[in-house]
């Protein structure tokens, strides 16, 4: 990508198709063009600090994003600090109001003026996640050398705009910045879910709803062979597979789903939307009338899932925690297309992380599980992690030989 970036700055034409992953995404190329036409210096040092000291404190205190900061801190900042990441909240102009997270990464970011009070709009510093998300009014991920400014090429970032829930106007953006792990799709899911929670909180505050103790977050359990369940305020409600599928799909699409779209995700043979609406009525009885919106169908209360727990562990690079939180596949008996895709994606991400880490104990647990017992690559990685003179090496080698014969490899 750095070659493509240099070629663009030199005036060369670039393809936007990425068959081999080495050309430029259209969203990035369009942003590069805007950045160049706005006169952004690709060798500049980030955003200029426009607000500082008392001026910054006064501005933040009265800005609407101050109302959502507690939600952002709870959902993102605490984990980001442990994962070597930064979380930033900007205003609608792209000025960073809060930058929190890992102290070492924060010090590194200071070198490119990614600091509180700095202007990180696309007009000022070129292609970057918070600035470009505001320019497009859409969530965006920018990886390494996709940034227009060379000083930012060591970082990746994911951001999404936040809207005033009453007027619909953009009030700012929420961003996660850090190393390559920020490029993962689950980070984008975290950002989008946080924006939904933040806008819900903002709606309550703007409507003058009195502050009240925060209720316990509902938790959806869909991993492993057990029957799916929803836990609310300590009460565990056993779910039918269909209701679990619906709740999970709604949790995965915080922006909402139409009845037709939900029907497609539940049954590739074109499930009747009328039937879906009937099931949604039953789901509403489970989550409460105030918990499910319509047009489109969406969750109005915060719903955590055991899938999200695994993803958060993967996002911060904690393979052991991810494996502990992963007792098995997503709704293993479900044939719903949307669930099948989620199941395959999570399985692949857990497996890839374990193989990349190569920890002997984790590989032993994985190859001893239903998901990993026929995984030849995992068995090979497990074997490579062992001392050749150990008895366990001989046992794993024998198991791998049996597996080769069984699968005809």
XYZ file of C-alpha atoms in Angstrom:
409
model
C 0.000 0.000 0.000
C 2.903 2.390 0.680
C 3.975 1.882 -2.959
C 0.466 2.761 -4.139
C 0.488 5.828 -1.876
C 3.803 7.023 -3.299
C 2.588 6.359 -6.847
C -0.544 8.398 -6.219
C 1.442 11.343 -4.872
C 3.688 11.087 -7.934
C 0.632 11.374 -10.175
C 0.383 7.757 -11.369
C -2.993 6.203 -12.160
C -4.058 3.540 -9.672
C -6.522 0.637 -10.026
C -9.310 0.462 -7.469
C -9.935 -3.280 -7.885
C -8.097 -5.355 -5.297
C -7.778 -8.919 -6.635
C -4.495 -9.395 -4.785
C -4.999 -6.884 -2.012
C -2.254 -4.585 -3.326
C -4.268 -1.838 -5.017
C -6.401 0.889 -3.509
C -9.945 0.681 -2.159
C -12.265 3.165 -3.839
C -13.208 4.786 -0.522
C -9.500 5.445 0.120
C -8.685 6.637 -3.398
C -11.625 9.069 -3.342
C -10.401 10.399 0.002
C -6.831 10.753 -1.305
C -8.177 12.811 -4.202
C -10.141 15.065 -1.856
C -7.078 15.418 0.372
C -4.877 16.439 -2.539
C -7.432 18.909 -3.889
C -7.681 20.451 -0.400
C -3.941 21.023 -0.381
C -3.165 18.635 2.489
C 0.570 18.144 2.984
C 1.279 14.362 3.014
C 4.484 15.065 4.931
C 2.796 17.200 7.583
C 2.690 16.323 11.254
C -0.964 15.674 11.908
C -3.648 18.012 13.122
C -3.040 21.513 14.383
C -4.085 22.040 18.006
C -7.002 24.478 17.931
C -8.244 24.096 21.494
C -6.153 23.809 24.635
C -6.215 24.467 28.350
C -9.243 26.269 29.747
C -10.740 26.799 26.287
C -10.755 23.055 25.649
C -12.242 22.283 29.067
C -15.032 24.838 28.623
C -15.855 23.620 25.127
C -15.953 19.950 26.152
C -18.102 20.659 29.203
C -20.921 22.065 27.078
C -20.548 19.823 24.048
C -23.198 17.081 23.569
C -20.511 14.390 23.300
C -19.828 14.960 27.000
C -23.141 13.209 27.631
C -22.013 10.038 25.849
C -18.457 9.909 27.185
C -19.374 7.626 30.142
C -20.887 5.098 27.710
C -17.802 5.212 25.478
C -15.495 4.804 28.447
C -17.420 1.789 29.703
C -17.712 0.003 26.363
C -14.357 0.862 24.798
C -11.789 2.703 26.880
C -11.343 0.144 29.669
C -10.508 -2.661 27.216
C -8.533 -0.357 24.897
C -6.108 0.570 27.656
C -5.277 -3.119 28.142
C -5.043 -3.828 24.405
C -2.562 -1.125 23.418
C -5.184 1.053 21.724
C -6.533 4.590 21.890
C -10.155 5.716 21.884
C -10.937 9.238 20.674
C -14.127 11.288 20.625
C -14.258 14.216 18.217
C -16.711 17.000 17.521
C -18.478 17.391 14.178
C -15.572 19.429 12.776
C -13.095 16.644 13.514
C -11.431 18.236 16.546
C -10.407 15.628 19.089
C -12.085 16.301 22.431
C -10.943 13.217 24.359
C -8.105 10.798 23.616
C -7.796 7.941 26.124
C -6.284 4.485 26.325
C -2.825 2.939 26.503
C -0.334 5.514 27.867
C 2.544 4.306 25.659
C 0.466 4.484 22.492
C -0.819 7.884 23.581
C 2.775 9.105 23.860
C 3.517 7.745 20.378
C 0.432 9.456 18.972
C 1.586 12.767 20.413
C 4.358 12.713 17.791
C 1.740 13.137 15.061
C -0.421 15.576 17.050
C -3.157 13.011 17.646
C -3.971 14.835 20.869
C -6.935 16.460 22.556
C -7.825 19.741 20.893
C -6.211 18.894 17.533
C -8.086 19.197 14.240
C -8.207 15.765 12.554
C -10.756 16.624 9.901
C -10.096 15.190 6.447
C -9.716 18.744 5.144
C -6.840 19.323 7.571
C -4.860 16.061 7.697
C -6.241 14.046 4.798
C -7.497 10.470 4.888
C -7.994 9.192 8.458
C -10.815 7.279 10.117
C -12.464 9.997 12.267
C -12.039 12.705 9.645
C -13.162 10.567 6.718
C -16.082 9.090 8.695
C -17.298 12.644 9.286
C -16.745 13.601 5.642
C -18.748 10.602 4.417
C -21.215 10.397 7.331
C -20.456 6.677 7.453
C -18.298 4.271 9.422
C -14.856 3.631 7.937
C -11.629 1.714 8.585
C -8.266 3.087 7.431
C -5.261 0.784 7.515
C -1.625 1.883 7.736
C -0.468 3.431 4.469
C -4.056 4.161 3.433
C -3.661 7.334 5.504
C -2.844 10.330 3.321
C -0.288 11.652 5.783
C 2.874 9.550 5.918
C 3.383 10.215 9.618
C 0.244 8.154 10.333
C 1.295 5.077 8.334
C 2.291 3.173 11.480
C -1.288 3.312 12.743
C -4.667 1.888 11.734
C -7.996 3.299 12.842
C -11.728 2.606 12.837
C -14.365 5.305 13.353
C -18.064 6.042 12.972
C -20.070 9.276 13.189
C -22.442 9.989 16.064
C -25.745 11.751 15.375
C -28.090 13.847 17.443
C -30.993 11.371 17.799
C -33.555 14.169 17.630
C -32.278 16.344 14.769
C -30.228 13.733 12.941
C -27.265 16.095 12.678
C -23.716 14.835 13.170
C -22.318 15.844 16.555
C -18.998 14.021 16.371
C -17.262 10.697 15.859
C -15.934 7.791 17.938
C -12.583 6.337 16.888
C -10.254 3.476 17.851
C -6.614 3.945 16.850
C -3.676 1.580 17.239
C -1.740 -1.154 15.480
C -2.807 -3.718 12.857
C -5.402 -5.368 15.138
C -7.614 -2.289 14.677
C -8.143 -3.473 11.090
C -10.181 -6.460 12.292
C -13.905 -6.500 11.423
C -14.833 -7.098 15.063
C -13.389 -3.675 15.934
C -15.789 -2.100 13.454
C -18.623 -4.058 15.089
C -17.567 -2.697 18.489
C -17.533 0.871 17.184
C -20.955 0.540 15.560
C -22.483 -1.010 18.676
C -20.978 1.728 20.838
C -22.430 4.428 18.584
C -25.893 2.851 18.898
C -25.571 2.754 22.692
C -24.241 6.318 22.780
C -27.077 7.672 20.639
C -29.641 5.878 22.801
C -28.110 7.439 25.910
C -28.072 10.841 24.238
C -31.734 10.539 23.315
C -32.664 9.902 26.948
C -30.576 12.812 28.151
C -31.884 15.244 25.533
C -35.478 14.268 26.270
C -34.859 15.041 29.925
C -35.382 11.525 31.230
C -34.208 11.580 34.873
C -30.979 9.770 35.557
C -31.492 6.351 37.034
C -29.289 3.455 38.042
C -28.110 1.658 34.940
C -29.891 -1.683 34.555
C -27.932 -4.861 34.164
C -27.017 -5.521 30.558
C -28.909 -8.431 29.025
C -26.667 -11.264 27.861
C -27.454 -13.624 24.999
C -25.850 -17.067 25.137
C -25.578 -18.758 21.746
C -22.204 -20.545 21.817
C -21.774 -24.257 22.351
C -24.094 -27.248 22.397
C -26.360 -26.074 25.204
C -29.774 -24.564 24.698
C -29.561 -20.813 23.930
C -30.596 -18.471 26.704
C -31.127 -14.827 27.532
C -30.109 -13.576 30.965
C -31.752 -10.370 32.213
C -31.267 -9.011 35.737
C -29.996 -12.396 36.855
C -32.964 -14.286 35.418
C -32.067 -16.892 32.799
C -34.684 -17.328 30.067
C -34.339 -20.381 27.845
C -34.927 -19.584 24.188
C -36.113 -21.511 21.181
C -33.562 -21.715 18.405
C -35.610 -19.369 16.211
C -35.864 -16.697 18.899
C -32.153 -16.994 19.599
C -31.438 -16.598 15.868
C -33.581 -13.453 15.688
C -32.046 -11.851 18.770
C -28.531 -12.628 17.582
C -29.134 -11.229 14.110
C -30.625 -8.053 15.587
C -27.654 -7.735 17.933
C -25.319 -8.108 14.944
C -27.203 -5.415 13.009
C -27.709 -2.511 15.447
C -28.805 -0.323 12.532
C -31.907 -2.524 12.220
C -33.345 -5.021 9.728
C -36.495 -5.024 7.650
C -38.774 -8.045 7.872
C -37.735 -9.045 4.344
C -34.021 -8.813 5.117
C -34.432 -10.708 8.367
C -36.400 -13.400 6.523
C -33.501 -13.846 4.084
C -31.005 -14.181 6.926
C -33.203 -16.764 8.647
C -34.119 -18.962 5.687
C -32.609 -18.966 2.194
C -35.808 -20.518 0.823
C -37.532 -17.161 1.262
C -39.274 -17.398 4.610
C -42.574 -15.528 4.592
C -42.072 -12.030 6.163
C -45.484 -12.403 7.788
C -44.160 -15.400 9.698
C -41.104 -13.374 10.698
C -43.304 -10.588 12.046
C -45.241 -13.118 14.095
C -41.987 -14.432 15.581
C -40.863 -10.873 16.305
C -44.071 -10.316 18.248
C -43.158 -13.298 20.408
C -39.601 -11.978 20.824
C -41.024 -8.623 21.940
C -42.822 -10.435 24.769
C -39.456 -11.789 25.907
C -37.449 -8.545 25.773
C -40.327 -6.231 26.690
C -42.338 -3.791 24.611
C -39.692 -1.098 25.034
C -36.875 -3.413 24.019
C -37.707 -3.922 20.352
C -38.315 -1.218 17.763
C -39.800 -1.568 14.301
C -39.402 -0.027 10.842
C -36.737 -1.310 10.826
C -36.744 -3.985 13.528
C -33.959 -3.195 15.993
C -33.008 -3.648 19.611
C -33.646 -0.598 21.771
C -31.855 -1.915 24.846
C -28.260 -2.944 25.237
C -27.748 -6.633 24.521
C -24.356 -8.230 25.016
C -23.606 -11.668 23.580
C -21.101 -14.381 24.344
C -19.912 -13.899 20.750
C -19.037 -10.285 21.595
C -17.035 -11.494 24.605
C -14.932 -13.684 22.307
C -14.505 -10.859 19.811
C -13.369 -8.420 22.480
C -10.729 -10.907 23.602
C -9.578 -11.363 20.001
C -9.502 -7.605 19.457
C -7.112 -7.122 22.370
C -5.001 -10.106 21.294
C -5.861 -12.319 24.271
C -6.058 -15.786 22.713
C -6.416 -17.557 26.075
C -9.427 -15.442 27.079
C -10.975 -15.923 23.638
C -10.688 -19.699 23.904
C -12.096 -19.691 27.456
C -15.095 -17.738 26.215
C -15.627 -20.050 23.233
C -17.279 -23.296 24.389
C -18.302 -24.216 20.874
C -19.851 -23.095 17.600
C -22.531 -20.423 17.212
C -25.963 -22.118 17.443
C -24.491 -25.355 16.039
C -27.850 -26.791 14.927
C -28.988 -23.671 13.090
C -29.195 -23.706 9.287
C -30.161 -20.035 8.969
C -27.848 -18.433 6.364
C -27.072 -15.435 8.561
C -26.154 -17.696 11.488
C -24.097 -20.061 9.323
C -22.029 -17.082 8.182
C -21.510 -15.841 11.755
C -20.581 -19.362 12.875
C -17.973 -19.782 10.147
C -16.517 -16.321 10.704
C -16.079 -16.685 14.471
C -14.669 -20.207 14.165
C -12.156 -19.019 11.564
C -11.044 -16.054 13.681
C -10.575 -18.107 16.848
C -8.700 -20.793 14.941
C -6.475 -18.297 13.099
C -5.559 -16.576 16.350
C -4.640 -19.855 18.046
C -2.490 -20.909 15.104
C -0.765 -17.529 15.027
C -0.028 -17.576 18.760
C 1.166 -21.193 18.739
C 0.742 -21.649 22.492
C 1.100 -25.342 23.406
C -1.549 -25.309 26.124
C -4.111 -23.511 24.003
C -3.499 -25.822 21.064
C -3.947 -28.812 23.378
C -7.342 -27.478 24.462
C -8.373 -26.706 20.893
C -7.418 -30.102 19.472
C -9.258 -31.716 22.363
C -12.478 -29.872 21.541
C -15.237 -30.751 19.085
C -14.205 -27.832 16.869
C -10.531 -28.729 16.779
C -10.274 -32.490 17.064
C -10.107 -32.976 13.263
C -8.111 -29.792 12.593
C -4.914 -31.075 10.984
C -3.264 -27.657 10.890
C -3.872 -27.251 14.628
C -2.486 -30.718 15.353
C 0.605 -29.877 13.298
C 1.062 -26.614 15.185
C 0.612 -28.482 18.471
C 3.244 -31.015 17.427
C 5.665 -28.235 16.458
C 5.291 -26.673 19.915
C 6.420 -29.843 21.725
C 9.833 -31.206 22.643
C 10.668 -34.059 20.242
C 11.938 -36.143 23.134
C 8.764 -35.857 25.181
C 6.153 -38.577 25.479
C 3.473 -36.071 24.496
C 5.255 -35.461 21.189
C 4.953 -39.162 20.369
C 1.256 -39.178 21.328
C 0.434 -36.130 19.210
C 2.435 -37.504 16.284
C 0.496 -40.772 16.521
C -2.811 -38.909 16.663
C -1.819 -36.882 13.614
C -1.014 -40.082 11.721
C -4.440 -41.514 12.590
C -6.092 -38.296 11.527
C -4.234 -38.333 8.217
C -5.550 -41.829 7.530
C -9.067 -40.954 8.650
C -9.316 -37.907 6.417
C -7.293 -39.381 3.586
C -4.781 -36.541 3.592
